Amino acid sequence: MDASDLLRNSLLQLSKQEKIRDVIEKAPVSRSVVRRFVPGAERADVVGAASEIAASGRLSTIDYLGEDTTDIAQARHTRDAYVGLLTALRDQGLTEHGAVEVSLKLSALGQALPGDGNAIALDHAREICELAKQAGTTVTLDMEDHTTTDLTLDALRELRADFPTVGAVLQAYLYRTEADCRDLAHAGSRVRLCKGAYKEPESVAFQAGADVDKSYVRCLKILMQGEGYPMVASHDPRLVEIAGALAGQAGRDPRSFEYQMLYGIRPEEQKRIADRGDQMRVYIPYGQEWYGYLMRRMAEKPANVMFFLRGVATKS
């Protein structure tokens, strides 16, 4: 295990440490740094951020932070947060033609609830998808740890029966993902390919960063050569360049795929990609549950640590 892999594993462990979370959340500098990457806790904060991004020619997808919900009231609260968010976005004229969409975690909608958790989460997701459709936009189902992959893909199939534009997320660090890409590289299918941000065992996932990168390229090649709509979620300049080359080799129109990056990371590169005529979508998280999100984003690519540390030193 090299230094970057050790750092990644350490950060994933930190994402679950409640005592450390309490210390970091109470540190005065944390809030100012976090605001660079999470625009705020309230709906107005994220709608304002989405408006600024739209004005710069970029698209966006919004995630209301929270997962592993084991309380039905919290699951309903998350559903209601998305309903209110989509209503506000529609009223601001931000949802037309999918300019701003939303990303959902099924665990936040009640998937882990005892008994009928899967059915509850799916019903909540349907309500959100219906409102998104009415608003002129769509939904992407975020992927979580490997134990929920099949459940999420099952939910995807059910939702797509009524809402065919619902997007999927696949994680390149899982061994199974090449096969999943082949299954989902069909016409009308929207697939966000990311590296993966959860701590997974060696039995199901590549552990070394170099192996994850190689898997990402193999998966991306399948998606670019398919008939679906690839969404290239990476900040890695080399992978972004490879994505453009693969799109060119496949004869893809710039409107037939998009790049995605996280809010607050490489914003100037995001604008450059949009300005050259390619589609760039920004993943914007908001809400109180920012700690786990922040740690997993740093772990996903240890170089992201430098972006966050620069946030401590500068506001530029």
Tab-separated table of C-alpha atoms in Angstrom:
chain	number	residue	atom	x	y	z
A	1	MET	CA	0.000	0.000	0.000
A	2	ASP	CA	1.499	3.353	-1.031
A	3	ALA	CA	1.162	6.657	0.813
A	4	SER	CA	-1.894	7.856	-1.130
A	5	ASP	CA	-3.746	4.606	-0.484
A	6	LEU	CA	-2.887	4.830	3.225
A	7	LEU	CA	-4.190	8.405	3.332
A	8	ARG	CA	-7.376	7.354	1.573
A	9	ASN	CA	-8.070	4.580	4.059
A	10	SER	CA	-7.325	6.896	6.982
A	11	LEU	CA	-9.780	9.507	5.711
A	12	LEU	CA	-12.490	6.903	5.232
A	13	GLN	CA	-11.968	5.802	8.821
A	14	LEU	CA	-12.196	9.420	9.975
A	15	SER	CA	-15.528	9.823	8.185
A	16	LYS	CA	-17.028	7.437	10.749
A	17	GLN	CA	-15.378	8.818	13.914
A	18	GLU	CA	-18.014	10.766	15.825
A	19	LYS	CA	-15.591	12.294	18.365
A	20	ILE	CA	-13.317	13.652	15.658
A	21	ARG	CA	-16.354	14.882	13.768
A	22	ASP	CA	-17.465	16.873	16.829
A	23	VAL	CA	-14.031	18.524	17.145
A	24	ILE	CA	-13.864	19.458	13.471
A	25	GLU	CA	-17.433	20.727	13.305
A	26	LYS	CA	-16.855	23.028	16.296
A	27	ALA	CA	-13.591	24.479	15.002
A	28	PRO	CA	-14.204	28.063	13.771
A	29	VAL	CA	-12.069	27.577	10.669
A	30	SER	CA	-14.089	24.524	9.595
A	31	ARG	CA	-17.229	26.445	8.750
A	32	SER	CA	-15.434	28.926	6.509
A	33	VAL	CA	-13.573	26.168	4.705
A	34	VAL	CA	-16.623	23.964	4.348
A	35	ARG	CA	-18.575	26.812	2.752
A	36	ARG	CA	-16.123	26.656	-0.128
A	37	PHE	CA	-17.386	23.159	-0.910
A	38	VAL	CA	-20.895	23.096	0.622
A	39	PRO	CA	-22.709	26.384	-0.092
A	40	GLY	CA	-24.851	26.181	3.026
A	41	ALA	CA	-27.389	24.308	5.097
A	42	GLU	CA	-30.535	25.974	3.747
A	43	ARG	CA	-32.462	25.712	0.502
A	44	ALA	CA	-31.862	29.369	-0.326
A	45	ASP	CA	-28.102	28.804	-0.104
A	46	VAL	CA	-28.052	26.053	-2.716
A	47	VAL	CA	-30.573	27.730	-5.031
A	48	GLY	CA	-28.330	30.799	-5.019
A	49	ALA	CA	-25.285	28.656	-5.827
A	50	ALA	CA	-27.141	26.919	-8.653
A	51	SER	CA	-28.159	30.304	-10.067
A	52	GLU	CA	-24.549	31.497	-10.131
A	53	ILE	CA	-23.408	28.299	-11.807
A	54	ALA	CA	-26.154	28.544	-14.429
A	55	ALA	CA	-25.130	32.123	-15.163
A	56	SER	CA	-21.611	30.877	-15.964
A	57	GLY	CA	-22.888	28.386	-18.539
A	58	ARG	CA	-22.564	25.318	-16.352
A	59	LEU	CA	-25.182	22.756	-15.382
A	60	SER	CA	-25.637	21.382	-11.874
A	61	THR	CA	-27.011	18.522	-9.802
A	62	ILE	CA	-27.971	19.029	-6.166
A	63	ASP	CA	-27.619	16.572	-3.291
A	64	TYR	CA	-29.395	17.099	0.036
A	65	LEU	CA	-26.827	15.623	2.387
A	66	GLY	CA	-27.745	12.686	4.570
A	67	GLU	CA	-27.714	8.888	4.378
A	68	ASP	CA	-28.188	5.706	6.414
A	69	THR	CA	-31.532	6.996	7.687
A	70	THR	CA	-33.116	4.638	10.201
A	71	ASP	CA	-35.985	6.899	11.219
A	72	ILE	CA	-39.139	7.212	9.099
A	73	ALA	CA	-39.592	10.852	10.086
A	74	GLN	CA	-36.095	11.677	8.831
A	75	ALA	CA	-36.750	9.826	5.579
A	76	ARG	CA	-39.904	11.871	5.063
A	77	HIS	CA	-38.005	15.026	5.944
A	78	THR	CA	-35.466	14.238	3.198
A	79	ARG	CA	-38.258	13.625	0.696
A	80	ASP	CA	-39.887	16.916	1.658
A	81	ALA	CA	-36.549	18.724	1.346
A	82	TYR	CA	-36.272	17.561	-2.267
A	83	VAL	CA	-39.880	18.494	-2.996
A	84	GLY	CA	-39.304	21.995	-1.641
A	85	LEU	CA	-35.995	22.260	-3.478
A	86	LEU	CA	-37.441	21.261	-6.858
A	87	THR	CA	-40.337	23.670	-6.387
A	88	ALA	CA	-37.940	26.537	-5.628
A	89	LEU	CA	-35.687	25.653	-8.571
A	90	ARG	CA	-38.676	25.487	-10.918
A	91	ASP	CA	-39.967	28.843	-9.698
A	92	GLN	CA	-36.543	30.345	-10.411
A	93	GLY	CA	-36.590	28.915	-13.948
A	94	LEU	CA	-33.542	26.741	-13.258
A	95	THR	CA	-34.921	23.314	-14.121
A	96	GLU	CA	-35.778	23.798	-17.789
A	97	HIS	CA	-34.171	21.230	-20.088
A	98	GLY	CA	-32.466	19.600	-17.109
A	99	ALA	CA	-30.152	22.552	-16.441
A	100	VAL	CA	-30.395	21.739	-12.734
A	101	GLU	CA	-31.284	18.213	-11.624
A	102	VAL	CA	-31.127	16.454	-8.271
A	103	SER	CA	-29.142	13.494	-6.944
A	104	LEU	CA	-30.742	11.091	-4.469
A	105	LYS	CA	-29.362	8.559	-2.004
A	106	LEU	CA	-31.913	5.823	-1.407
A	107	SER	CA	-30.570	5.250	2.103
A	108	ALA	CA	-31.506	8.854	2.932
A	109	LEU	CA	-35.051	8.135	1.738
A	110	GLY	CA	-35.503	5.154	4.059
A	111	GLN	CA	-33.921	2.170	2.317
A	112	ALA	CA	-32.369	0.926	5.578
A	113	LEU	CA	-35.612	1.110	7.550
A	114	PRO	CA	-36.664	-2.259	8.976
A	115	GLY	CA	-39.346	-4.167	7.136
A	116	ASP	CA	-40.484	-2.168	4.115
A	117	GLY	CA	-37.437	0.097	3.795
A	118	ASN	CA	-36.890	-0.599	0.105
A	119	ALA	CA	-40.529	0.062	-0.739
A	120	ILE	CA	-40.593	3.245	1.354
A	121	ALA	CA	-37.452	4.609	-0.304
A	122	LEU	CA	-38.782	3.747	-3.755
A	123	ASP	CA	-42.117	5.482	-3.048
A	124	HIS	CA	-40.287	8.587	-1.857
A	125	ALA	CA	-38.060	8.503	-4.941
A	126	ARG	CA	-41.141	8.217	-7.186
A	127	GLU	CA	-42.632	11.349	-5.632
A	128	ILE	CA	-39.408	13.238	-6.261
A	129	CYS	CA	-39.107	11.918	-9.827
A	130	GLU	CA	-42.683	12.951	-10.589
A	131	LEU	CA	-42.078	16.507	-9.400
A	132	ALA	CA	-38.768	16.638	-11.283
A	133	LYS	CA	-40.581	15.570	-14.449
A	134	GLN	CA	-43.208	18.267	-13.968
A	135	ALA	CA	-40.431	20.817	-13.466
A	136	GLY	CA	-38.700	19.813	-16.717
A	137	THR	CA	-35.713	18.086	-15.191
A	138	THR	CA	-34.665	14.685	-13.892
A	139	VAL	CA	-33.041	12.704	-11.089
A	140	THR	CA	-29.842	10.684	-10.680
A	141	LEU	CA	-29.633	7.877	-8.119
A	142	ASP	CA	-26.383	8.148	-6.201
A	143	MET	CA	-24.566	4.888	-5.526
A	144	GLU	CA	-23.473	4.000	-2.005
A	145	ASP	CA	-21.410	1.142	-0.596
A	146	HIS	CA	-21.311	-2.184	-2.443
A	147	THR	CA	-23.894	-3.862	-0.220
A	148	THR	CA	-26.605	-1.655	-1.766
A	149	THR	CA	-25.504	-1.797	-5.418
A	150	ASP	CA	-28.025	-4.424	-6.519
A	151	LEU	CA	-30.844	-2.776	-4.577
A	152	THR	CA	-30.055	0.574	-6.188
A	153	LEU	CA	-29.939	-0.901	-9.692
A	154	ASP	CA	-33.233	-2.690	-9.030
A	155	ALA	CA	-34.774	0.620	-7.975
A	156	LEU	CA	-33.327	2.237	-11.086
A	157	ARG	CA	-35.070	-0.278	-13.335
A	158	GLU	CA	-38.385	0.257	-11.565
A	159	LEU	CA	-38.158	4.042	-11.704
A	160	ARG	CA	-37.119	4.064	-15.353
A	161	ALA	CA	-40.349	2.280	-16.286
A	162	ASP	CA	-42.171	5.559	-15.566
A	163	PHE	CA	-39.266	8.022	-15.632
A	164	PRO	CA	-36.860	6.858	-18.364
A	165	THR	CA	-34.392	9.718	-17.859
A	166	VAL	CA	-33.460	8.729	-14.295
A	167	GLY	CA	-29.675	8.468	-14.130
A	168	ALA	CA	-27.450	5.868	-12.515
A	169	VAL	CA	-24.068	6.126	-10.814
A	170	LEU	CA	-21.424	3.428	-11.213
A	171	GLN	CA	-18.174	3.239	-9.245
A	172	ALA	CA	-15.043	2.211	-11.099
A	173	TYR	CA	-13.300	0.736	-8.068
A	174	LEU	CA	-15.751	-2.191	-7.908
A	175	TYR	CA	-14.765	-5.275	-9.898
A	176	ARG	CA	-18.321	-5.657	-11.154
A	177	THR	CA	-18.587	-2.220	-12.742
A	178	GLU	CA	-17.374	-3.110	-16.248
A	179	ALA	CA	-20.244	-5.589	-16.525
A	180	ASP	CA	-22.683	-3.011	-15.114
A	181	CYS	CA	-21.475	-0.502	-17.705
A	182	ARG	CA	-22.226	-2.965	-20.492
A	183	ASP	CA	-25.708	-3.502	-19.088
A	184	LEU	CA	-26.404	0.229	-18.883
A	185	ALA	CA	-24.713	1.497	-22.071
A	186	HIS	CA	-27.983	1.428	-24.011
A	187	ALA	CA	-29.989	4.180	-25.674
A	188	GLY	CA	-31.639	6.559	-23.227
A	189	SER	CA	-29.490	5.467	-20.285
A	190	ARG	CA	-27.700	8.161	-18.292
A	191	VAL	CA	-24.667	6.886	-16.353
A	192	ARG	CA	-22.394	8.895	-14.077
A	193	LEU	CA	-19.042	7.147	-13.751
A	194	CYS	CA	-17.017	7.985	-10.647
A	195	LYS	CA	-14.078	6.300	-8.962
A	196	GLY	CA	-15.896	5.475	-5.720
A	197	ALA	CA	-15.758	7.018	-2.268
A	198	TYR	CA	-16.536	4.317	0.289
A	199	LYS	CA	-14.165	1.995	2.095
A	200	GLU	CA	-14.641	-1.357	0.358
A	201	PRO	CA	-12.984	-4.733	1.012
A	202	GLU	CA	-10.430	-6.230	-1.338
A	203	SER	CA	-12.900	-8.994	-2.148
A	204	VAL	CA	-15.106	-6.580	-4.128
A	205	ALA	CA	-12.978	-3.566	-5.043
A	206	PHE	CA	-9.589	-2.497	-6.348
A	207	GLN	CA	-7.486	-1.058	-3.519
A	208	ALA	CA	-4.630	0.672	-5.364
A	209	GLY	CA	-5.261	4.021	-7.006
A	210	ALA	CA	-3.543	2.985	-10.229
A	211	ASP	CA	-5.838	-0.034	-10.565
A	212	VAL	CA	-8.898	2.133	-9.984
A	213	ASP	CA	-7.735	4.539	-12.713
A	214	LYS	CA	-7.270	1.674	-15.178
A	215	SER	CA	-10.726	0.354	-14.375
A	216	TYR	CA	-12.164	3.850	-14.842
A	217	VAL	CA	-10.734	4.061	-18.353
A	218	ARG	CA	-12.008	0.586	-19.274
A	219	CYS	CA	-15.479	1.451	-18.007
A	220	LEU	CA	-15.478	4.835	-19.699
A	221	LYS	CA	-14.536	3.237	-23.011
A	222	ILE	CA	-17.592	0.962	-22.773
A	223	LEU	CA	-19.887	3.897	-22.014
A	224	MET	CA	-18.488	6.120	-24.758
A	225	GLN	CA	-18.841	3.358	-27.335
A	226	GLY	CA	-22.390	2.605	-26.185
A	227	GLU	CA	-25.632	4.362	-27.064
A	228	GLY	CA	-26.292	5.935	-23.678
A	229	TYR	CA	-25.349	9.283	-22.166
A	230	PRO	CA	-22.057	9.097	-20.203
A	231	MET	CA	-21.420	11.505	-17.341
A	232	VAL	CA	-17.686	11.736	-16.649
A	233	ALA	CA	-17.297	12.466	-12.935
A	234	SER	CA	-13.606	13.177	-12.355
A	235	HIS	CA	-11.254	16.016	-11.446
A	236	ASP	CA	-8.215	14.126	-12.683
A	237	PRO	CA	-6.823	16.099	-15.652
A	238	ARG	CA	-5.513	12.936	-17.259
A	239	LEU	CA	-8.873	11.155	-17.061
A	240	VAL	CA	-10.688	14.241	-18.330
A	241	GLU	CA	-8.333	14.325	-21.312
A	242	ILE	CA	-8.834	10.602	-21.939
A	243	ALA	CA	-12.603	11.102	-21.799
A	244	GLY	CA	-12.412	13.743	-24.503
A	245	ALA	CA	-10.265	11.494	-26.674
A	246	LEU	CA	-12.638	8.542	-26.246
A	247	ALA	CA	-15.618	10.741	-27.087
A	248	GLY	CA	-13.829	11.882	-30.245
A	249	GLN	CA	-12.990	8.324	-31.253
A	250	ALA	CA	-16.634	7.353	-30.772
A	251	GLY	CA	-17.774	10.296	-32.898
A	252	ARG	CA	-19.808	11.762	-30.074
A	253	ASP	CA	-21.480	15.141	-30.299
A	254	PRO	CA	-20.578	17.386	-27.326
A	255	ARG	CA	-24.251	17.279	-26.295
A	256	SER	CA	-24.245	13.481	-26.051
A	257	PHE	CA	-22.151	13.342	-22.851
A	258	GLU	CA	-21.027	15.605	-20.051
A	259	TYR	CA	-18.266	16.195	-17.532
A	260	GLN	CA	-19.016	16.491	-13.824
A	261	MET	CA	-17.010	17.996	-10.983
A	262	LEU	CA	-17.709	18.844	-7.372
A	263	TYR	CA	-18.711	22.279	-6.176
A	264	GLY	CA	-15.627	24.215	-5.088
A	265	ILE	CA	-13.055	21.956	-6.755
A	266	ARG	CA	-11.257	23.229	-9.884
A	267	PRO	CA	-13.907	25.907	-10.605
A	268	GLU	CA	-11.762	27.614	-13.228
A	269	GLU	CA	-11.280	24.319	-15.060
A	270	GLN	CA	-15.023	23.765	-14.871
A	271	LYS	CA	-15.590	27.119	-16.564
A	272	ARG	CA	-12.911	26.430	-19.162
A	273	ILE	CA	-14.562	23.159	-20.151
A	274	ALA	CA	-17.962	24.852	-20.398
A	275	ASP	CA	-16.537	27.781	-22.371
A	276	ARG	CA	-15.030	25.467	-24.999
A	277	GLY	CA	-18.502	24.115	-25.751
A	278	ASP	CA	-18.579	20.941	-23.684
A	279	GLN	CA	-21.206	20.279	-21.057
A	280	MET	CA	-20.026	20.664	-17.477
A	281	ARG	CA	-22.273	19.781	-14.538
A	282	VAL	CA	-21.390	20.769	-10.972
A	283	TYR	CA	-22.370	18.481	-8.091
A	284	ILE	CA	-23.639	20.761	-5.315
A	285	PRO	CA	-24.249	19.328	-1.845
A	286	TYR	CA	-26.091	21.212	0.871
A	287	GLY	CA	-27.416	20.661	4.371
A	288	GLN	CA	-26.102	20.056	7.870
A	289	GLU	CA	-24.654	16.582	7.246
A	290	TRP	CA	-21.485	17.780	5.548
A	291	TYR	CA	-18.799	15.998	7.581
A	292	GLY	CA	-19.038	12.502	6.084
A	293	TYR	CA	-19.383	13.999	2.613
A	294	LEU	CA	-16.244	16.091	3.067
A	295	MET	CA	-14.126	13.185	4.295
A	296	ARG	CA	-15.227	10.831	1.512
A	297	ARG	CA	-14.518	13.433	-1.152
A	298	MET	CA	-10.993	13.826	0.138
A	299	ALA	CA	-10.560	10.066	0.293
A	300	GLU	CA	-11.899	9.573	-3.220
A	301	LYS	CA	-8.816	11.298	-4.565
A	302	PRO	CA	-6.150	12.147	-1.977
A	303	ALA	CA	-5.026	15.061	-4.141
A	304	ASN	CA	-8.350	16.651	-3.147
A	305	VAL	CA	-6.823	17.162	0.289
A	306	MET	CA	-4.736	19.935	-1.237
A	307	PHE	CA	-7.844	21.675	-2.549
A	308	PHE	CA	-9.357	21.652	0.935
A	309	LEU	CA	-6.123	22.729	2.620
A	310	ARG	CA	-5.811	25.634	0.204
A	311	GLY	CA	-9.263	26.627	1.375
A	312	VAL	CA	-7.825	27.111	4.855
A	313	ALA	CA	-5.064	29.345	3.536
A	314	THR	CA	-6.926	31.408	0.957
A	315	LYS	CA	-10.359	32.467	-0.155
A	316	SER	CA	-9.292	33.182	-3.738
